[in-house]
Amino acid sequence: MLGRLNHVAIAVPNVADAARVYRDTFGMGAKVSRPVRQPDQGVTTVFVELPNTKIELIEPLGPNSPIDKFLQRHKAGAIHHVCYEVEDIVAARDHMRALGATITGNGEPTIGAHGKPVIFLHPRDFNGTLIELEQV
Ligand code: CO
């Protein structure tokens, strides 16, 4: 069911500082995007294009960001989720649900940071790892 690793998301207290590390320290230059505010997601994102996947740096945006509590527990930042590609998000959702996995929110796919439909699987079912599935 799972396709490629689309991205690894890292929650950070300051996305501009985190982007600078990838742009300058790691020398990724133009492979590091500008910060993009995503009010619907409650985050500001920067993407880093690697040869085989992406890194998604996410900073809380607005008062009720879904990553606020996570960053309170991990003040310096931490890996927040991994995103795998799937061909059919509804089929993947129904499959996971039938196996007893918990889909976060109301279970309906939402439009993620890349403009594609996504769902999130609760970490309790996956060894403590929040998993995003994205239809590509
Ligand atoms: Co993501």
PDB file of N, CA, C and O in Angstrom, residues 18-93:
ATOM      1  N   ALA A  18      15.744  27.481  11.234  1.00  0.00           N
ATOM      2  CA  ALA A  18      15.921  26.093  10.788  1.00  0.00           C
ATOM      3  C   ALA A  18      16.260  26.045   9.304  1.00  0.00           C
ATOM      4  O   ALA A  18      17.116  25.262   8.875  1.00  0.00           O
ATOM      5  N   ALA A  19      15.619  26.905   8.507  1.00  0.00           N
ATOM      6  CA  ALA A  19      15.881  26.941   7.063  1.00  0.00           C
ATOM      7  C   ALA A  19      17.331  27.353   6.805  1.00  0.00           C
ATOM      8  O   ALA A  19      17.987  26.827   5.908  1.00  0.00           O
ATOM      9  N   ARG A  20      17.827  28.286   7.616  1.00  0.00           N
ATOM     10  CA  ARG A  20      19.205  28.761   7.452  1.00  0.00           C
ATOM     11  C   ARG A  20      20.200  27.609   7.652  1.00  0.00           C
ATOM     12  O   ARG A  20      21.208  27.526   6.949  1.00  0.00           O
ATOM     13  N   VAL A  21      19.902  26.730   8.595  1.00  0.00           N
ATOM     14  CA  VAL A  21      20.789  25.589   8.839  1.00  0.00           C
ATOM     15  C   VAL A  21      20.893  24.732   7.577  1.00  0.00           C
ATOM     16  O   VAL A  21      21.984  24.344   7.153  1.00  0.00           O
ATOM     17  N   TYR A  22      19.734  24.462   6.954  1.00  0.00           N
ATOM     18  CA  TYR A  22      19.760  23.628   5.749  1.00  0.00           C
ATOM     19  C   TYR A  22      20.376  24.384   4.573  1.00  0.00           C
ATOM     20  O   TYR A  22      21.134  23.831   3.784  1.00  0.00           O
ATOM     21  N   ARG A  23      20.052  25.693   4.453  1.00  0.00           N
ATOM     22  CA  ARG A  23      20.548  26.470   3.308  1.00  0.00           C
ATOM     23  C   ARG A  23      22.061  26.654   3.393  1.00  0.00           C
ATOM     24  O   ARG A  23      22.767  26.457   2.401  1.00  0.00           O
ATOM     25  N   ASP A  24      22.537  27.012   4.589  1.00  0.00           N
ATOM     26  CA  ASP A  24      23.940  27.418   4.725  1.00  0.00           C
ATOM     27  C   ASP A  24      24.813  26.296   5.288  1.00  0.00           C
ATOM     28  O   ASP A  24      25.798  25.911   4.671  1.00  0.00           O
ATOM     29  N   THR A  25      24.452  25.775   6.460  1.00  0.00           N
ATOM     30  CA  THR A  25      25.308  24.763   7.100  1.00  0.00           C
ATOM     31  C   THR A  25      25.391  23.514   6.234  1.00  0.00           C
ATOM     32  O   THR A  25      26.466  22.967   6.005  1.00  0.00           O
ATOM     33  N   PHE A  26      24.230  23.066   5.740  1.00  0.00           N
ATOM     34  CA  PHE A  26      24.228  21.883   4.880  1.00  0.00           C
ATOM     35  C   PHE A  26      24.453  22.234   3.413  1.00  0.00           C
ATOM     36  O   PHE A  26      24.525  21.346   2.563  1.00  0.00           O
ATOM     37  N   GLY A  27      24.500  23.543   3.100  1.00  0.00           N
ATOM     38  CA  GLY A  27      24.818  23.964   1.738  1.00  0.00           C
ATOM     39  C   GLY A  27      23.756  23.619   0.715  1.00  0.00           C
ATOM     40  O   GLY A  27      24.063  23.400  -0.461  1.00  0.00           O
ATOM     41  N   MET A  28      22.478  23.609   1.128  1.00  0.00           N
ATOM     42  CA  MET A  28      21.416  23.202   0.207  1.00  0.00           C
ATOM     43  C   MET A  28      20.902  24.363  -0.652  1.00  0.00           C
ATOM     44  O   MET A  28      20.135  24.150  -1.587  1.00  0.00           O
ATOM     45  N   GLY A  29      21.308  25.596  -0.308  1.00  0.00           N
ATOM     46  CA  GLY A  29      21.019  26.757  -1.154  1.00  0.00           C
ATOM     47  C   GLY A  29      19.583  26.842  -1.618  1.00  0.00           C
ATOM     48  O   GLY A  29      18.648  26.856  -0.825  1.00  0.00           O
ATOM     49  N   ALA A  30      19.417  26.879  -2.948  1.00  0.00           N
ATOM     50  CA  ALA A  30      18.094  27.085  -3.547  1.00  0.00           C
ATOM     51  C   ALA A  30      17.168  25.893  -3.390  1.00  0.00           C
ATOM     52  O   ALA A  30      15.989  25.974  -3.747  1.00  0.00           O
ATOM     53  N   LYS A  31      17.679  24.800  -2.865  1.00  0.00           N
ATOM     54  CA  LYS A  31      16.803  23.646  -2.608  1.00  0.00           C
ATOM     55  C   LYS A  31      15.928  23.870  -1.372  1.00  0.00           C
ATOM     56  O   LYS A  31      15.084  23.038  -1.051  1.00  0.00           O
ATOM     57  N   VAL A  32      16.176  24.985  -0.677  1.00  0.00           N
ATOM     58  CA  VAL A  32      15.392  25.327   0.520  1.00  0.00           C
ATOM     59  C   VAL A  32      14.368  26.385   0.124  1.00  0.00           C
ATOM     60  O   VAL A  32      14.734  27.453  -0.370  1.00  0.00           O
ATOM     61  N   SER A  33      13.077  26.104   0.329  1.00  0.00           N
ATOM     62  CA  SER A  33      12.023  27.031  -0.088  1.00  0.00           C
ATOM     63  C   SER A  33      11.949  28.228   0.847  1.00  0.00           C
ATOM     64  O   SER A  33      12.541  28.238   1.928  1.00  0.00           O
ATOM     65  N   ARG A  34      11.214  29.232   0.432  1.00  0.00           N
ATOM     66  CA  ARG A  34      10.843  30.337   1.314  1.00  0.00           C
ATOM     67  C   ARG A  34       9.807  29.830   2.313  1.00  0.00           C
ATOM     68  O   ARG A  34       9.072  28.893   2.014  1.00  0.00           O
ATOM     69  N   PRO A  35       9.694  30.471   3.476  1.00  0.00           N
ATOM     70  CA  PRO A  35       8.614  30.094   4.407  1.00  0.00           C
ATOM     71  C   PRO A  35       7.248  30.390   3.789  1.00  0.00           C
ATOM     72  O   PRO A  35       7.048  31.443   3.191  1.00  0.00           O
ATOM     73  N   VAL A  36       6.337  29.430   3.909  1.00  0.00           N
ATOM     74  CA  VAL A  36       4.970  29.591   3.394  1.00  0.00           C
ATOM     75  C   VAL A  36       4.000  29.433   4.559  1.00  0.00           C
ATOM     76  O   VAL A  36       4.021  28.410   5.257  1.00  0.00           O
ATOM     77  N   ARG A  37       3.176  30.459   4.768  1.00  0.00           N
ATOM     78  CA  ARG A  37       2.170  30.386   5.827  1.00  0.00           C
ATOM     79  C   ARG A  37       1.001  29.530   5.357  1.00  0.00           C
ATOM     80  O   ARG A  37       0.499  29.719   4.247  1.00  0.00           O
ATOM     81  N   GLN A  38       0.601  28.585   6.195  1.00  0.00           N
ATOM     82  CA  GLN A  38      -0.508  27.682   5.856  1.00  0.00           C
ATOM     83  C   GLN A  38      -1.551  27.795   6.973  1.00  0.00           C
ATOM     84  O   GLN A  38      -1.605  26.937   7.858  1.00  0.00           O
ATOM     85  N   PRO A  39      -2.363  28.880   6.933  1.00  0.00           N
ATOM     86  CA  PRO A  39      -3.303  29.127   8.030  1.00  0.00           C
ATOM     87  C   PRO A  39      -4.260  27.954   8.263  1.00  0.00           C
ATOM     88  O   PRO A  39      -4.610  27.663   9.414  1.00  0.00           O
ATOM     89  N   ASP A  40      -4.652  27.270   7.186  1.00  0.00           N
ATOM     90  CA  ASP A  40      -5.577  26.139   7.342  1.00  0.00           C
ATOM     91  C   ASP A  40      -4.945  24.998   8.134  1.00  0.00           C
ATOM     92  O   ASP A  40      -5.643  24.226   8.781  1.00  0.00           O
ATOM     93  N   GLN A  41      -3.616  24.875   8.061  1.00  0.00           N
ATOM     94  CA  GLN A  41      -2.906  23.801   8.762  1.00  0.00           C
ATOM     95  C   GLN A  41      -2.397  24.264  10.118  1.00  0.00           C
ATOM     96  O   GLN A  41      -1.935  23.448  10.917  1.00  0.00           O
ATOM     97  N   GLY A  42      -2.391  25.579  10.346  1.00  0.00           N
ATOM     98  CA  GLY A  42      -1.849  26.114  11.594  1.00  0.00           C
ATOM     99  C   GLY A  42      -0.341  26.029  11.687  1.00  0.00           C
ATOM    100  O   GLY A  42       0.219  25.942  12.780  1.00  0.00           O
ATOM    101  N   VAL A  43       0.326  26.074  10.537  1.00  0.00           N
ATOM    102  CA  VAL A  43       1.793  26.008  10.523  1.00  0.00           C
ATOM    103  C   VAL A  43       2.358  26.901   9.414  1.00  0.00           C
ATOM    104  O   VAL A  43       1.665  27.231   8.454  1.00  0.00           O
ATOM    105  N   THR A  44       3.613  27.278   9.592  1.00  0.00           N
ATOM    106  CA  THR A  44       4.403  27.858   8.510  1.00  0.00           C
ATOM    107  C   THR A  44       5.412  26.806   8.094  1.00  0.00           C
ATOM    108  O   THR A  44       6.056  26.192   8.953  1.00  0.00           O
ATOM    109  N   THR A  45       5.530  26.569   6.795  1.00  0.00           N
ATOM    110  CA  THR A  45       6.373  25.469   6.321  1.00  0.00           C
ATOM    111  C   THR A  45       7.526  25.972   5.450  1.00  0.00           C
ATOM    112  O   THR A  45       7.407  26.967   4.744  1.00  0.00           O
ATOM    113  N   VAL A  46       8.622  25.248   5.543  1.00  0.00           N
ATOM    114  CA  VAL A  46       9.730  25.374   4.588  1.00  0.00           C
ATOM    115  C   VAL A  46      10.032  23.959   4.116  1.00  0.00           C
ATOM    116  O   VAL A  46      10.125  23.035   4.938  1.00  0.00           O
ATOM    117  N   PHE A  47      10.177  23.782   2.808  1.00  0.00           N
ATOM    118  CA  PHE A  47      10.550  22.472   2.286  1.00  0.00           C
ATOM    119  C   PHE A  47      11.992  22.483   1.814  1.00  0.00           C
ATOM    120  O   PHE A  47      12.455  23.438   1.214  1.00  0.00           O
ATOM    121  N   VAL A  48      12.674  21.392   2.118  1.00  0.00           N
ATOM    122  CA  VAL A  48      14.038  21.188   1.645  1.00  0.00           C
ATOM    123  C   VAL A  48      13.998  20.008   0.690  1.00  0.00           C
ATOM    124  O   VAL A  48      13.568  18.909   1.074  1.00  0.00           O
ATOM    125  N   GLU A  49      14.408  20.236  -0.555  1.00  0.00           N
ATOM    126  CA  GLU A  49      14.405  19.182  -1.570  1.00  0.00           C
ATOM    127  C   GLU A  49      15.709  18.403  -1.490  1.00  0.00           C
ATOM    128  O   GLU A  49      16.778  18.945  -1.746  1.00  0.00           O
ATOM    129  N   LEU A  50      15.595  17.123  -1.132  1.00  0.00           N
ATOM    130  CA  LEU A  50      16.753  16.229  -1.169  1.00  0.00           C
ATOM    131  C   LEU A  50      16.636  15.369  -2.423  1.00  0.00           C
ATOM    132  O   LEU A  50      15.571  15.301  -3.034  1.00  0.00           O
ATOM    133  N   PRO A  51      17.706  14.678  -2.822  1.00  0.00           N
ATOM    134  CA  PRO A  51      17.621  13.878  -4.048  1.00  0.00           C
ATOM    135  C   PRO A  51      16.523  12.823  -3.998  1.00  0.00           C
ATOM    136  O   PRO A  51      15.931  12.500  -5.030  1.00  0.00           O
ATOM    137  N   ASN A  52      16.245  12.256  -2.817  1.00  0.00           N
ATOM    138  CA  ASN A  52      15.289  11.151  -2.775  1.00  0.00           C
ATOM    139  C   ASN A  52      14.037  11.430  -1.955  1.00  0.00           C
ATOM    140  O   ASN A  52      13.141  10.594  -1.902  1.00  0.00           O
ATOM    141  N   THR A  53      13.961  12.581  -1.285  1.00  0.00           N
ATOM    142  CA  THR A  53      12.770  12.901  -0.499  1.00  0.00           C
ATOM    143  C   THR A  53      12.828  14.374  -0.113  1.00  0.00           C
ATOM    144  O   THR A  53      13.635  15.126  -0.660  1.00  0.00           O
ATOM    145  N   LYS A  54      11.953  14.791   0.777  1.00  0.00           N
ATOM    146  CA  LYS A  54      11.945  16.178   1.230  1.00  0.00           C
ATOM    147  C   LYS A  54      11.975  16.215   2.756  1.00  0.00           C
ATOM    148  O   LYS A  54      11.546  15.268   3.412  1.00  0.00           O
ATOM    149  N   ILE A  55      12.462  17.314   3.277  1.00  0.00           N
ATOM    150  CA  ILE A  55      12.325  17.621   4.691  1.00  0.00           C
ATOM    151  C   ILE A  55      11.335  18.782   4.786  1.00  0.00           C
ATOM    152  O   ILE A  55      11.449  19.760   4.030  1.00  0.00           O
ATOM    153  N   GLU A  56      10.352  18.652   5.660  1.00  0.00           N
ATOM    154  CA  GLU A  56       9.350  19.693   5.873  1.00  0.00           C
ATOM    155  C   GLU A  56       9.604  20.288   7.260  1.00  0.00           C
ATOM    156  O   GLU A  56       9.440  19.598   8.262  1.00  0.00           O
ATOM    157  N   LEU A  57      10.039  21.547   7.289  1.00  0.00           N
ATOM    158  CA  LEU A  57      10.243  22.232   8.564  1.00  0.00           C
ATOM    159  C   LEU A  57       8.945  22.956   8.898  1.00  0.00           C
ATOM    160  O   LEU A  57       8.411  23.690   8.050  1.00  0.00           O
ATOM    161  N   ILE A  58       8.409  22.733  10.092  1.00  0.00           N
ATOM    162  CA  ILE A  58       7.113  23.337  10.445  1.00  0.00           C
ATOM    163  C   ILE A  58       7.210  24.089  11.767  1.00  0.00           C
ATOM    164  O   ILE A  58       7.713  23.581  12.760  1.00  0.00           O
ATOM    165  N   GLU A  59       6.710  25.334  11.714  1.00  0.00           N
ATOM    166  CA  GLU A  59       6.659  26.208  12.895  1.00  0.00           C
ATOM    167  C   GLU A  59       5.190  26.509  13.181  1.00  0.00           C
ATOM    168  O   GLU A  59       4.412  26.690  12.239  1.00  0.00           O
ATOM    169  N   PRO A  60       4.786  26.555  14.456  1.00  0.00           N
ATOM    170  CA  PRO A  60       3.386  26.862  14.756  1.00  0.00           C
ATOM    171  C   PRO A  60       2.976  28.206  14.158  1.00  0.00           C
ATOM    172  O   PRO A  60       3.759  29.159  14.152  1.00  0.00           O
ATOM    173  N   LEU A  61       1.740  28.274  13.671  1.00  0.00           N
ATOM    174  CA  LEU A  61       1.157  29.518  13.151  1.00  0.00           C
ATOM    175  C   LEU A  61      -0.210  29.686  13.789  1.00  0.00           C
ATOM    176  O   LEU A  61      -1.049  28.790  13.692  1.00  0.00           O
ATOM    177  N   GLY A  62      -0.420  30.817  14.444  1.00  0.00           N
ATOM    178  CA  GLY A  62      -1.721  31.087  15.055  1.00  0.00           C
ATOM    179  C   GLY A  62      -1.832  30.474  16.434  1.00  0.00           C
ATOM    180  O   GLY A  62      -0.958  29.730  16.885  1.00  0.00           O
ATOM    181  N   PRO A  63      -2.930  30.821  17.140  1.00  0.00           N
ATOM    182  CA  PRO A  63      -3.065  30.482  18.566  1.00  0.00           C
ATOM    183  C   PRO A  63      -3.343  29.008  18.849  1.00  0.00           C
ATOM    184  O   PRO A  63      -3.024  28.527  19.926  1.00  0.00           O
ATOM    185  N   ASN A  64      -3.921  28.292  17.907  1.00  0.00           N
ATOM    186  CA  ASN A  64      -4.292  26.896  18.187  1.00  0.00           C
ATOM    187  C   ASN A  64      -3.603  25.945  17.219  1.00  0.00           C
ATOM    188  O   ASN A  64      -4.223  25.048  16.666  1.00  0.00           O
ATOM    189  N   SER A  65      -2.309  26.155  17.036  1.00  0.00           N
ATOM    190  CA  SER A  65      -1.586  25.306  16.088  1.00  0.00           C
ATOM    191  C   SER A  65      -1.566  23.857  16.571  1.00  0.00           C
ATOM    192  O   SER A  65      -1.365  23.596  17.760  1.00  0.00           O
ATOM    193  N   PRO A  66      -1.752  22.908  15.660  1.00  0.00           N
ATOM    194  CA  PRO A  66      -1.731  21.491  16.059  1.00  0.00           C
ATOM    195  C   PRO A  66      -0.365  21.027  16.562  1.00  0.00           C
ATOM    196  O   PRO A  66      -0.263  19.939  17.116  1.00  0.00           O
ATOM    197  N   ILE A  67       0.687  21.838  16.386  1.00  0.00           N
ATOM    198  CA  ILE A  67       2.003  21.405  16.873  1.00  0.00           C
ATOM    199  C   ILE A  67       2.451  22.162  18.123  1.00  0.00           C
ATOM    200  O   ILE A  67       3.575  21.980  18.591  1.00  0.00           O
ATOM    201  N   ASP A  68       1.571  23.008  18.687  1.00  0.00           N
ATOM    202  CA  ASP A  68       1.926  23.759  19.900  1.00  0.00           C
ATOM    203  C   ASP A  68       2.353  22.840  21.043  1.00  0.00           C
ATOM    204  O   ASP A  68       3.413  23.015  21.637  1.00  0.00           O
ATOM    205  N   LYS A  69       1.504  21.869  21.354  1.00  0.00           N
ATOM    206  CA  LYS A  69       1.785  20.993  22.502  1.00  0.00           C
ATOM    207  C   LYS A  69       3.043  20.175  22.262  1.00  0.00           C
ATOM    208  O   LYS A  69       3.839  19.955  23.171  1.00  0.00           O
ATOM    209  N   PHE A  70       3.197  19.731  21.039  1.00  0.00           N
ATOM    210  CA  PHE A  70       4.380  18.938  20.676  1.00  0.00           C
ATOM    211  C   PHE A  70       5.656  19.751  20.941  1.00  0.00           C
ATOM    212  O   PHE A  70       6.626  19.246  21.520  1.00  0.00           O
ATOM    213  N   LEU A  71       5.640  21.028  20.545  1.00  0.00           N
ATOM    214  CA  LEU A  71       6.839  21.853  20.747  1.00  0.00           C
ATOM    215  C   LEU A  71       7.051  22.217  22.211  1.00  0.00           C
ATOM    216  O   LEU A  71       8.181  22.453  22.631  1.00  0.00           O
ATOM    217  N   GLN A  72       5.960  22.247  22.996  1.00  0.00           N
ATOM    218  CA  GLN A  72       6.147  22.475  24.434  1.00  0.00           C
ATOM    219  C   GLN A  72       6.893  21.301  25.065  1.00  0.00           C
ATOM    220  O   GLN A  72       7.659  21.479  26.008  1.00  0.00           O
ATOM    221  N   ARG A  73       6.649  20.106  24.532  1.00  0.00           N
ATOM    222  CA  ARG A  73       7.348  18.922  25.051  1.00  0.00           C
ATOM    223  C   ARG A  73       8.758  18.790  24.474  1.00  0.00           C
ATOM    224  O   ARG A  73       9.596  18.121  25.055  1.00  0.00           O
ATOM    225  N   HIS A  74       8.977  19.378  23.301  1.00  0.00           N
ATOM    226  CA  HIS A  74      10.269  19.253  22.602  1.00  0.00           C
ATOM    227  C   HIS A  74      10.715  20.663  22.226  1.00  0.00           C
ATOM    228  O   HIS A  74      10.558  21.082  21.078  1.00  0.00           O
ATOM    229  N   LYS A  75      11.254  21.368  23.195  1.00  0.00           N
ATOM    230  CA  LYS A  75      11.467  22.810  23.013  1.00  0.00           C
ATOM    231  C   LYS A  75      12.468  23.149  21.908  1.00  0.00           C
ATOM    232  O   LYS A  75      12.381  24.187  21.265  1.00  0.00           O
ATOM    233  N   ALA A  76      13.422  22.274  21.674  1.00  0.00           N
ATOM    234  CA  ALA A  76      14.418  22.538  20.629  1.00  0.00           C
ATOM    235  C   ALA A  76      13.936  22.070  19.258  1.00  0.00           C
ATOM    236  O   ALA A  76      14.627  22.261  18.261  1.00  0.00           O
ATOM    237  N   GLY A  77      12.756  21.451  19.216  1.00  0.00           N
ATOM    238  CA  GLY A  77      12.257  20.863  17.979  1.00  0.00           C
ATOM    239  C   GLY A  77      12.482  19.361  17.989  1.00  0.00           C
ATOM    240  O   GLY A  77      13.249  18.849  18.812  1.00  0.00           O
ATOM    241  N   ALA A  78      11.775  18.657  17.097  1.00  0.00           N
ATOM    242  CA  ALA A  78      11.889  17.193  17.014  1.00  0.00           C
ATOM    243  C   ALA A  78      11.169  16.718  15.762  1.00  0.00           C
ATOM    244  O   ALA A  78      10.334  17.433  15.197  1.00  0.00           O
ATOM    245  N   ILE A  79      11.500  15.500  15.372  1.00  0.00           N
ATOM    246  CA  ILE A  79      10.762  14.897  14.247  1.00  0.00           C
ATOM    247  C   ILE A  79       9.302  14.765  14.649  1.00  0.00           C
ATOM    248  O   ILE A  79       8.989  14.255  15.732  1.00  0.00           O
ATOM    249  N   HIS A  80       8.408  15.258  13.800  1.00  0.00           N
ATOM    250  CA  HIS A  80       6.979  15.306  14.126  1.00  0.00           C
ATOM    251  C   HIS A  80       6.188  14.220  13.418  1.00  0.00           C
ATOM    252  O   HIS A  80       5.324  13.591  14.005  1.00  0.00           O
ATOM    253  N   HIS A  81       6.425  14.008  12.129  1.00  0.00           N
ATOM    254  CA  HIS A  81       5.743  12.928  11.411  1.00  0.00           C
ATOM    255  C   HIS A  81       6.538  12.528  10.177  1.00  0.00           C
ATOM    256  O   HIS A  81       7.438  13.243   9.744  1.00  0.00           O
ATOM    257  N   VAL A  82       6.183  11.347   9.653  1.00  0.00           N
ATOM    258  CA  VAL A  82       6.706  10.931   8.353  1.00  0.00           C
ATOM    259  C   VAL A  82       5.517  10.816   7.402  1.00  0.00           C
ATOM    260  O   VAL A  82       4.394  10.528   7.828  1.00  0.00           O
ATOM    261  N   CYS A  83       5.766  11.079   6.125  1.00  0.00           N
ATOM    262  CA  CYS A  83       4.682  11.066   5.135  1.00  0.00           C
ATOM    263  C   CYS A  83       5.004  10.066   4.033  1.00  0.00           C
ATOM    264  O   CYS A  83       6.041  10.183   3.366  1.00  0.00           O
ATOM    265  N   TYR A  84       4.101   9.104   3.870  1.00  0.00           N
ATOM    266  CA  TYR A  84       4.230   8.113   2.808  1.00  0.00           C
ATOM    267  C   TYR A  84       3.217   8.403   1.713  1.00  0.00           C
ATOM    268  O   TYR A  84       2.106   8.869   1.995  1.00  0.00           O
ATOM    269  N   GLU A  85       3.588   8.098   0.496  1.00  0.00           N
ATOM    270  CA  GLU A  85       2.685   8.298  -0.632  1.00  0.00           C
ATOM    271  C   GLU A  85       1.780   7.089  -0.819  1.00  0.00           C
ATOM    272  O   GLU A  85       2.219   5.943  -0.634  1.00  0.00           O
ATOM    273  N   VAL A  86       0.527   7.361  -1.174  1.00  0.00           N
ATOM    274  CA  VAL A  86      -0.417   6.296  -1.529  1.00  0.00           C
ATOM    275  C   VAL A  86      -1.112   6.701  -2.828  1.00  0.00           C
ATOM    276  O   VAL A  86      -1.193   7.882  -3.161  1.00  0.00           O
ATOM    277  N   GLU A  87      -1.627   5.705  -3.544  1.00  0.00           N
ATOM    278  CA  GLU A  87      -2.273   6.017  -4.821  1.00  0.00           C
ATOM    279  C   GLU A  87      -3.692   6.523  -4.634  1.00  0.00           C
ATOM    280  O   GLU A  87      -4.180   7.340  -5.418  1.00  0.00           O
ATOM    281  N   ASP A  88      -4.380   6.003  -3.597  1.00  0.00           N
ATOM    282  CA  ASP A  88      -5.803   6.327  -3.420  1.00  0.00           C
ATOM    283  C   ASP A  88      -6.044   6.571  -1.931  1.00  0.00           C
ATOM    284  O   ASP A  88      -6.035   5.629  -1.136  1.00  0.00           O
ATOM    285  N   ILE A  89      -6.239   7.828  -1.566  1.00  0.00           N
ATOM    286  CA  ILE A  89      -6.311   8.181  -0.151  1.00  0.00           C
ATOM    287  C   ILE A  89      -7.554   7.592   0.527  1.00  0.00           C
ATOM    288  O   ILE A  89      -7.487   7.161   1.691  1.00  0.00           O
ATOM    289  N   VAL A  90      -8.667   7.542  -0.182  1.00  0.00           N
ATOM    290  CA  VAL A  90      -9.892   7.010   0.427  1.00  0.00           C
ATOM    291  C   VAL A  90      -9.767   5.499   0.625  1.00  0.00           C
ATOM    292  O   VAL A  90     -10.132   4.963   1.679  1.00  0.00           O
ATOM    293  N   ALA A  91      -9.208   4.814  -0.368  1.00  0.00           N
ATOM    294  CA  ALA A  91      -8.992   3.368  -0.224  1.00  0.00           C
ATOM    295  C   ALA A  91      -8.027   3.089   0.926  1.00  0.00           C
ATOM    296  O   ALA A  91      -8.241   2.161   1.723  1.00  0.00           O
ATOM    297  N   ALA A  92      -6.969   3.893   1.035  1.00  0.00           N
ATOM    298  CA  ALA A  92      -6.001   3.711   2.119  1.00  0.00           C
ATOM    299  C   ALA A  92      -6.670   3.964   3.465  1.00  0.00           C
ATOM    300  O   ALA A  92      -6.471   3.206   4.429  1.00  0.00           O
ATOM    301  N   ARG A  93      -7.463   5.019   3.543  1.00  0.00           N
ATOM    302  CA  ARG A  93      -8.176   5.350   4.784  1.00  0.00           C
ATOM    303  C   ARG A  93      -9.106   4.199   5.194  1.00  0.00           C
ATOM    304  O   ARG A  93      -9.100   3.749   6.343  1.00  0.00           O
TER     305      ARG A  93
END
